[in-house]
C-alpha cells in the first residue's frame, strides 16, 4: 500500500522560499497523478498544484501561479513543491495526495486534483510571517 510522508515545512518571512517534499514508500509514484493541497482552520482543503499522469502537464491554483513549481524525482520516488515569493495567505498545513493507481486519466486541472486524493500524507505546517 502506498504511504506518503511530507517534509520541509517551517516558518519563513514574506517573500521567502520553501521546498516541500513528499516521499513515497510501498509503491512507486511514477505514472501516478500527484497533488499538493493545503488547509487552514475553518476552510476547505484546496488544491495547490497537481501533476497529470495523462500528458505530463502540471496544474496550479490561480493564487500560486508563477510562484510555486511542482516536480518529480522518480529515482527518489519523491515529488516536490518549490514555493517562492511566499505570502502570509500561503500559511496552511500542506498535504500531498496521490491517485489510487497509475495511468488514471487526469487531462484537466479539476480531474487531476480529484484523482490525486486517494492516499494522503500527514501534512507539514507552513507559516509565512515576519
CSV table of N, CA and C in Angstrom, one decimal:
chain,number,residue,atom,x,y,z
A,1,UNK,N,0.8,-1.2,0.0
A,1,UNK,CA,0.0,0.0,0.0
A,1,UNK,C,0.9,1.2,0.0
A,2,UNK,N,0.5,2.2,-0.8
A,2,UNK,CA,1.3,3.5,-0.9
A,2,UNK,C,1.2,4.3,0.4
A,3,UNK,N,2.4,4.7,0.9
A,3,UNK,CA,2.4,5.6,2.0
A,3,UNK,C,3.2,6.9,1.6
A,4,UNK,N,2.7,8.0,2.1
A,4,UNK,CA,3.3,9.3,1.8
A,4,UNK,C,3.7,10.1,3.1
A,5,UNK,N,4.8,10.7,3.0
A,5,UNK,CA,5.3,11.5,4.1
A,5,UNK,C,5.8,12.8,3.6
A,6,UNK,N,5.2,13.9,4.1
A,6,UNK,CA,5.6,15.3,3.7
A,6,UNK,C,6.7,15.8,4.7
A,7,UNK,N,7.5,16.7,4.2
A,7,UNK,CA,8.5,17.3,5.0
A,7,UNK,C,8.9,18.6,4.3
A,8,UNK,N,9.7,19.5,5.1
A,8,UNK,CA,10.2,20.7,4.5
A,8,UNK,C,9.4,22.0,5.0
A,9,UNK,N,8.3,21.8,5.7
A,9,UNK,CA,7.6,23.0,6.2
A,9,UNK,C,8.4,23.7,7.3
A,10,UNK,N,7.9,24.9,7.6
A,10,UNK,CA,8.5,25.7,8.7
A,10,UNK,C,8.1,27.1,8.6
A,11,UNK,N,8.8,27.9,9.3
A,11,UNK,CA,8.5,29.4,9.4
A,11,UNK,C,9.4,30.1,8.4
A,12,UNK,N,8.8,31.0,7.6
A,12,UNK,CA,9.5,31.7,6.6
A,12,UNK,C,8.9,33.1,6.6
A,13,UNK,N,9.8,34.1,6.3
A,13,UNK,CA,9.3,35.5,6.1
A,13,UNK,C,8.6,35.7,4.8
A,14,UNK,N,7.7,36.7,4.7
A,14,UNK,CA,7.1,37.0,3.4
A,14,UNK,C,8.1,37.3,2.4
A,15,UNK,N,7.9,36.7,1.2
A,15,UNK,CA,8.9,36.9,0.1
A,15,UNK,C,9.9,35.8,0.1
A,16,UNK,N,10.0,34.9,1.1
A,16,UNK,CA,10.9,33.9,1.2
A,16,UNK,C,10.5,32.6,0.4
A,17,UNK,N,11.3,31.6,0.5
A,17,UNK,CA,11.0,30.3,-0.2
A,17,UNK,C,11.1,29.1,0.7
A,18,UNK,N,10.4,28.1,0.3
A,18,UNK,CA,10.5,26.8,0.9
A,18,UNK,C,10.3,25.7,-0.1
A,19,UNK,N,10.9,24.5,0.1
A,19,UNK,CA,10.7,23.4,-0.8
A,19,UNK,C,10.1,22.3,0.0
A,20,UNK,N,8.9,21.9,-0.3
A,20,UNK,CA,8.3,20.7,0.4
A,20,UNK,C,8.6,19.4,-0.4
A,21,UNK,N,8.7,18.4,0.4
A,21,UNK,CA,9.0,17.1,-0.2
A,21,UNK,C,7.9,16.1,0.2
A,22,UNK,N,7.5,15.2,-0.7
A,22,UNK,CA,6.6,14.2,-0.5
A,22,UNK,C,7.2,12.8,-0.9
A,23,UNK,N,7.7,12.1,0.1
A,23,UNK,CA,8.4,10.9,-0.1
A,23,UNK,C,7.4,9.7,0.0
A,24,UNK,N,7.5,8.8,-1.0
A,24,UNK,CA,6.6,7.7,-1.1
A,24,UNK,C,7.3,6.4,-0.8
A,25,UNK,N,6.6,5.4,-0.2
A,25,UNK,CA,7.0,4.1,0.0
A,25,UNK,C,5.9,3.1,-0.2
A,26,UNK,N,6.3,1.9,-0.4
A,26,UNK,CA,5.3,0.8,-0.6
A,26,UNK,C,4.9,0.7,-2.1
A,27,UNK,N,5.0,1.7,-2.9
A,27,UNK,CA,4.8,1.7,-4.3
A,27,UNK,C,5.4,2.9,-4.9
A,28,UNK,N,5.5,2.8,-6.3
A,28,UNK,CA,6.1,3.9,-7.0
A,28,UNK,C,5.1,5.0,-7.3
A,29,UNK,N,5.6,6.3,-7.3
A,29,UNK,CA,4.8,7.4,-7.7
A,29,UNK,C,4.8,7.6,-9.3
A,30,UNK,N,5.7,6.9,-9.9
A,30,UNK,CA,5.8,7.1,-11.4
A,30,UNK,C,4.5,6.7,-12.1
A,31,UNK,N,4.1,7.6,-13.0
A,31,UNK,CA,2.9,7.4,-13.8
A,31,UNK,C,1.6,7.5,-12.9
A,32,UNK,N,1.7,8.1,-11.8
A,32,UNK,CA,0.5,8.3,-10.9
A,32,UNK,C,0.3,9.8,-10.7
A,33,UNK,N,-0.9,10.2,-10.8
A,33,UNK,CA,-1.2,11.6,-10.5
A,33,UNK,C,-0.9,12.0,-9.0
A,34,UNK,N,-0.2,13.1,-8.8
A,34,UNK,CA,0.2,13.5,-7.5
A,34,UNK,C,-0.2,15.0,-7.3
A,35,UNK,N,-0.8,15.3,-6.2
A,35,UNK,CA,-1.2,16.7,-6.0
A,35,UNK,C,-0.7,17.2,-4.6
A,36,UNK,N,-0.6,18.5,-4.6
A,36,UNK,CA,-0.3,19.2,-3.3
A,36,UNK,C,-1.6,20.0,-2.9
A,37,UNK,N,-2.0,19.9,-1.7
A,37,UNK,CA,-3.2,20.6,-1.2
A,37,UNK,C,-2.8,21.3,0.1
A,38,UNK,N,-3.7,22.3,0.5
A,38,UNK,CA,-3.4,23.0,1.7
A,38,UNK,C,-4.7,23.3,2.4
A,39,UNK,N,-4.7,23.4,3.7
A,39,UNK,CA,-5.9,23.7,4.5
A,39,UNK,C,-5.5,24.6,5.7
A,40,UNK,N,-6.4,25.5,6.0
A,40,UNK,CA,-6.3,26.4,7.1
A,40,UNK,C,-7.6,26.2,8.0
A,41,UNK,N,-7.5,26.5,9.3
A,41,UNK,CA,-8.7,26.3,10.1
A,41,UNK,C,-9.9,27.0,9.6
A,42,UNK,N,-11.0,26.3,9.6
A,42,UNK,CA,-12.3,26.9,9.2
A,42,UNK,C,-12.5,26.9,7.7
A,43,UNK,N,-11.6,26.4,6.9
A,43,UNK,CA,-11.7,26.5,5.4
A,43,UNK,C,-11.6,25.0,4.9
A,44,UNK,N,-12.1,24.9,3.7
A,44,UNK,CA,-12.0,23.6,3.0
A,44,UNK,C,-10.6,23.4,2.5
A,45,UNK,N,-10.2,22.1,2.4
A,45,UNK,CA,-8.9,21.8,1.8
A,45,UNK,C,-8.9,22.2,0.3
A,46,UNK,N,-7.9,22.9,-0.2
A,46,UNK,CA,-7.9,23.3,-1.6
A,46,UNK,C,-6.7,22.7,-2.3
A,47,UNK,N,-6.8,22.5,-3.6
A,47,UNK,CA,-5.7,22.0,-4.4
A,47,UNK,C,-4.8,23.2,-4.7
A,48,UNK,N,-3.5,22.9,-4.6
A,48,UNK,CA,-2.5,23.9,-4.9
A,48,UNK,C,-1.8,23.6,-6.2
A,49,UNK,N,-1.4,22.4,-6.4
A,49,UNK,CA,-0.7,22.0,-7.7
A,49,UNK,C,-0.9,20.5,-7.9
A,50,UNK,N,-0.8,20.1,-9.1
A,50,UNK,CA,-1.0,18.7,-9.5
A,50,UNK,C,-0.2,18.3,-10.7
A,51,UNK,N,0.3,17.1,-10.7
A,51,UNK,CA,1.0,16.6,-11.9
A,51,UNK,C,0.1,15.6,-12.5
A,52,UNK,N,-0.2,15.7,-13.8
A,52,UNK,CA,-1.1,14.9,-14.6
A,52,UNK,C,-0.3,13.6,-15.0
A,53,UNK,N,-1.0,12.5,-14.9
A,53,UNK,CA,-0.4,11.2,-15.4
A,53,UNK,C,-0.8,10.9,-16.8
A,54,UNK,N,-1.7,11.8,-17.4
A,54,UNK,CA,-2.2,11.6,-18.7
A,54,UNK,C,-1.3,12.1,-19.8
A,55,UNK,N,-0.8,13.4,-19.6
A,55,UNK,CA,0.0,14.0,-20.6
A,55,UNK,C,1.2,14.7,-20.0
A,56,UNK,N,1.5,14.5,-18.7
A,56,UNK,CA,2.7,15.1,-18.1
A,56,UNK,C,2.5,16.6,-17.8
A,57,UNK,N,1.3,17.1,-17.9
A,57,UNK,CA,1.0,18.5,-17.6
A,57,UNK,C,1.1,18.8,-16.1
A,58,UNK,N,1.4,20.0,-15.8
A,58,UNK,CA,1.3,20.4,-14.4
A,58,UNK,C,0.2,21.5,-14.3
A,59,UNK,N,-0.5,21.5,-13.1
A,59,UNK,CA,-1.5,22.5,-12.9
A,59,UNK,C,-1.3,23.2,-11.6
A,60,UNK,N,-1.8,24.5,-11.6
A,60,UNK,CA,-1.6,25.3,-10.4
A,60,UNK,C,-2.9,26.1,-10.1
A,61,UNK,N,-3.2,26.3,-8.9
A,61,UNK,CA,-4.2,27.2,-8.5
A,61,UNK,C,-3.9,28.6,-8.9
A,62,UNK,N,-4.8,29.4,-9.2
A,62,UNK,CA,-4.6,30.8,-9.7
A,62,UNK,C,-3.8,31.6,-8.6
A,63,UNK,N,-4.0,31.3,-7.3
A,63,UNK,CA,-3.4,32.0,-6.3
A,63,UNK,C,-1.9,31.8,-6.2
A,64,UNK,N,-1.4,30.7,-6.8
A,64,UNK,CA,0.0,30.4,-6.7
A,64,UNK,C,0.8,30.3,-8.0
A,65,UNK,N,0.1,30.6,-9.1
A,65,UNK,CA,0.7,30.5,-10.4
A,65,UNK,C,1.8,31.6,-10.5
A,66,UNK,N,3.0,31.1,-11.0
A,66,UNK,CA,4.1,31.9,-11.2
A,66,UNK,C,5.0,32.0,-9.9
A,67,UNK,N,4.5,31.4,-8.8
A,67,UNK,CA,5.3,31.4,-7.6
A,67,UNK,C,5.7,30.0,-7.1
A,68,UNK,N,4.8,29.0,-7.4
A,68,UNK,CA,5.0,27.6,-7.0
A,68,UNK,C,5.4,26.8,-8.2
A,69,UNK,N,6.2,25.7,-8.0
A,69,UNK,CA,6.5,24.8,-9.0
A,69,UNK,C,6.6,23.4,-8.5
A,70,UNK,N,5.8,22.5,-9.2
A,70,UNK,CA,5.8,21.1,-8.8
A,70,UNK,C,6.7,20.3,-9.7
A,71,UNK,N,7.4,19.3,-9.1
A,71,UNK,CA,8.3,18.5,-9.8
A,71,UNK,C,8.4,17.1,-9.2
A,72,UNK,N,9.0,16.2,-10.0
A,72,UNK,CA,9.1,14.8,-9.6
A,72,UNK,C,10.5,14.2,-9.8
A,73,UNK,N,11.0,13.4,-8.8
A,73,UNK,CA,12.2,12.7,-9.0
A,73,UNK,C,11.9,11.3,-8.8
A,74,UNK,N,11.8,10.6,-10.0
A,74,UNK,CA,11.4,9.2,-9.9
A,74,UNK,C,12.5,8.3,-9.2
A,75,UNK,N,13.7,8.6,-9.4
A,75,UNK,CA,14.8,7.8,-8.7
A,75,UNK,C,14.6,7.8,-7.2
A,76,UNK,N,14.2,8.9,-6.7
A,76,UNK,CA,14.0,9.0,-5.2
A,76,UNK,C,12.5,8.8,-4.8
A,77,UNK,N,11.7,8.5,-5.8
A,77,UNK,CA,10.3,8.3,-5.5
A,77,UNK,C,9.7,9.4,-4.7
A,78,UNK,N,10.0,10.6,-5.1
A,78,UNK,CA,9.6,11.8,-4.3
A,78,UNK,C,9.1,12.9,-5.3
A,79,UNK,N,8.1,13.6,-4.8
A,79,UNK,CA,7.6,14.8,-5.5
A,79,UNK,C,7.8,16.0,-4.6
A,80,UNK,N,8.1,17.1,-5.3
A,80,UNK,CA,8.5,18.4,-4.6
A,80,UNK,C,7.5,19.5,-4.9
A,81,UNK,N,7.4,20.4,-4.0
A,81,UNK,CA,6.7,21.7,-4.3
A,81,UNK,C,7.6,22.8,-3.9
A,82,UNK,N,8.2,23.5,-4.9
A,82,UNK,CA,9.0,24.6,-4.6
A,82,UNK,C,8.1,25.9,-4.5
A,83,UNK,N,8.2,26.5,-3.4
A,83,UNK,CA,7.3,27.7,-3.1
A,83,UNK,C,8.2,28.9,-3.0
A,84,UNK,N,8.0,29.9,-3.9
A,84,UNK,CA,8.7,31.1,-3.9
A,84,UNK,C,7.8,32.3,-3.6
A,85,UNK,N,8.4,33.4,-3.3
A,85,UNK,CA,7.6,34.7,-3.1
A,85,UNK,C,6.4,34.4,-2.2
A,86,UNK,N,6.7,33.8,-1.1
A,86,UNK,CA,5.6,33.4,-0.2
A,86,UNK,C,4.9,34.6,0.5
A,87,UNK,N,3.6,34.4,0.7
A,87,UNK,CA,2.8,35.4,1.2
A,87,UNK,C,2.1,34.9,2.5
A,88,UNK,N,1.7,35.8,3.4
A,88,UNK,CA,1.1,35.3,4.7
A,88,UNK,C,-0.1,34.5,4.4
A,89,UNK,N,-0.9,34.7,3.3
A,89,UNK,CA,-2.0,33.9,3.0
A,89,UNK,C,-1.7,32.5,2.5
A,90,UNK,N,-0.4,32.2,2.3
A,90,UNK,CA,0.0,30.9,2.0
A,90,UNK,C,0.1,30.0,3.2
A,91,UNK,N,0.0,30.6,4.4
A,91,UNK,CA,0.1,29.9,5.7
A,91,UNK,C,-1.0,28.8,5.7
A,92,UNK,N,-0.6,27.6,5.9
A,92,UNK,CA,-1.5,26.4,6.0
A,92,UNK,C,-0.8,25.2,6.3
A,93,UNK,N,-1.5,24.1,6.5
A,93,UNK,CA,-0.9,22.8,6.5
A,93,UNK,C,-1.0,22.2,5.1
A,94,UNK,N,0.2,21.8,4.6
A,94,UNK,CA,0.3,21.3,3.3
A,94,UNK,C,0.3,19.8,3.2
A,95,UNK,N,-0.5,19.2,2.4
A,95,UNK,CA,-0.6,17.8,2.3
A,95,UNK,C,-0.3,17.4,0.8
A,96,UNK,N,0.3,16.2,0.7
A,96,UNK,CA,0.4,15.6,-0.7
A,96,UNK,C,-0.6,14.5,-0.8
A,97,UNK,N,-1.1,14.4,-2.0
A,97,UNK,CA,-2.1,13.3,-2.2
A,97,UNK,C,-1.8,12.6,-3.5
A,98,UNK,N,-2.2,11.3,-3.6
A,98,UNK,CA,-1.8,10.5,-4.7
A,98,UNK,C,-3.1,9.7,-5.2
A,99,UNK,N,-3.0,9.4,-6.5
A,99,UNK,CA,-4.1,8.6,-7.1
A,99,UNK,C,-4.1,7.2,-6.6
A,100,UNK,N,-5.2,6.5,-6.8
A,100,UNK,CA,-5.3,5.1,-6.4
A,100,UNK,C,-4.4,4.2,-7.2
A,101,UNK,N,-4.3,4.5,-8.5
A,101,UNK,CA,-3.5,3.7,-9.4
A,101,UNK,C,-2.8,4.5,-10.4
A,102,UNK,N,-1.8,3.9,-11.1
A,102,UNK,CA,-1.1,4.6,-12.1
A,102,UNK,C,-1.9,4.7,-13.4
A,103,UNK,N,-1.6,5.7,-14.2
A,103,UNK,CA,-2.2,5.9,-15.5
A,103,UNK,C,-3.7,6.3,-15.5
A,104,UNK,N,-4.2,6.8,-14.4
A,104,UNK,CA,-5.5,7.3,-14.4
A,104,UNK,C,-5.6,8.5,-15.2
A,105,UNK,N,-6.8,8.7,-15.9
A,105,UNK,CA,-6.9,9.9,-16.7
A,105,UNK,C,-7.0,11.2,-15.9
A,106,UNK,N,-6.1,12.1,-16.2
A,106,UNK,CA,-6.0,13.4,-15.4
A,106,UNK,C,-5.7,14.5,-16.4
A,107,UNK,N,-6.5,14.6,-17.4
A,107,UNK,CA,-6.3,15.5,-18.5
A,107,UNK,C,-6.9,16.9,-18.3
A,108,UNK,N,-7.2,17.2,-17.1
A,108,UNK,CA,-7.7,18.6,-16.7
A,108,UNK,C,-7.3,18.9,-15.3
A,109,UNK,N,-7.2,20.1,-14.9
A,109,UNK,CA,-6.8,20.5,-13.6
A,109,UNK,C,-7.8,20.0,-12.6
A,110,UNK,N,-9.1,20.1,-12.8
A,110,UNK,CA,-10.1,19.6,-11.9
A,110,UNK,C,-10.0,18.1,-11.7
A,111,UNK,N,-9.8,17.4,-12.7
A,111,UNK,CA,-9.7,15.9,-12.6
A,111,UNK,C,-8.4,15.5,-12.0
A,112,UNK,N,-7.4,16.2,-12.2
A,112,UNK,CA,-6.1,15.8,-11.6
A,112,UNK,C,-6.2,16.0,-10.1
A,113,UNK,N,-6.8,17.1,-9.6
A,113,UNK,CA,-7.0,17.3,-8.2
A,113,UNK,C,-7.9,16.2,-7.6
A,114,UNK,N,-8.9,15.8,-8.3
A,114,UNK,CA,-9.9,14.9,-7.8
A,114,UNK,C,-9.2,13.5,-7.7
A,115,UNK,N,-8.5,13.1,-8.7
A,115,UNK,CA,-7.9,11.8,-8.8
A,115,UNK,C,-6.8,11.6,-7.7
A,116,UNK,N,-6.1,12.7,-7.4
A,116,UNK,CA,-4.9,12.6,-6.5
A,116,UNK,C,-5.3,12.8,-5.1
A,117,UNK,N,-6.5,12.3,-4.7
A,117,UNK,CA,-7.0,12.4,-3.3
A,117,UNK,C,-7.3,11.1,-2.7
A,118,UNK,N,-6.7,10.0,-3.2
A,118,UNK,CA,-7.0,8.7,-2.6
A,118,UNK,C,-6.1,8.4,-1.4
A,119,UNK,N,-4.8,8.6,-1.6
A,119,UNK,CA,-3.8,8.5,-0.5
A,119,UNK,C,-3.4,9.8,0.0
A,120,UNK,N,-3.1,9.9,1.3
A,120,UNK,CA,-2.7,11.2,1.9
A,120,UNK,C,-1.5,11.0,2.8
A,121,UNK,N,-0.7,12.1,2.9
A,121,UNK,CA,0.3,12.1,3.9
A,121,UNK,C,-0.2,12.8,5.2
A,122,UNK,N,0.7,12.9,6.2
A,122,UNK,CA,0.3,13.5,7.5
A,122,UNK,C,0.2,15.0,7.4
A,123,UNK,N,0.9,15.7,6.5
A,123,UNK,CA,0.9,17.1,6.4
A,123,UNK,C,2.1,17.7,7.0
A,124,UNK,N,2.4,18.9,6.5
A,124,UNK,CA,3.5,19.7,7.1
A,124,UNK,C,3.1,21.2,7.2
A,125,UNK,N,3.4,21.8,8.3
A,125,UNK,CA,3.0,23.2,8.5
A,125,UNK,C,3.9,24.2,7.9
A,126,UNK,N,3.3,25.1,7.1
A,126,UNK,CA,4.0,26.2,6.5
A,126,UNK,C,3.4,27.5,7.1
A,127,UNK,N,4.3,28.3,7.7
A,127,UNK,CA,3.8,29.6,8.3
A,127,UNK,C,4.7,30.7,7.7
A,128,UNK,N,4.0,31.6,7.1
A,128,UNK,CA,4.6,32.8,6.5
A,128,UNK,C,4.3,34.0,7.3
A,129,UNK,N,5.3,34.5,8.0
A,129,UNK,CA,5.1,35.7,8.9
A,129,UNK,C,6.4,36.4,9.1
A,130,UNK,N,6.3,37.7,9.4
A,130,UNK,CA,7.5,38.4,9.7
A,130,UNK,C,7.8,38.5,11.2
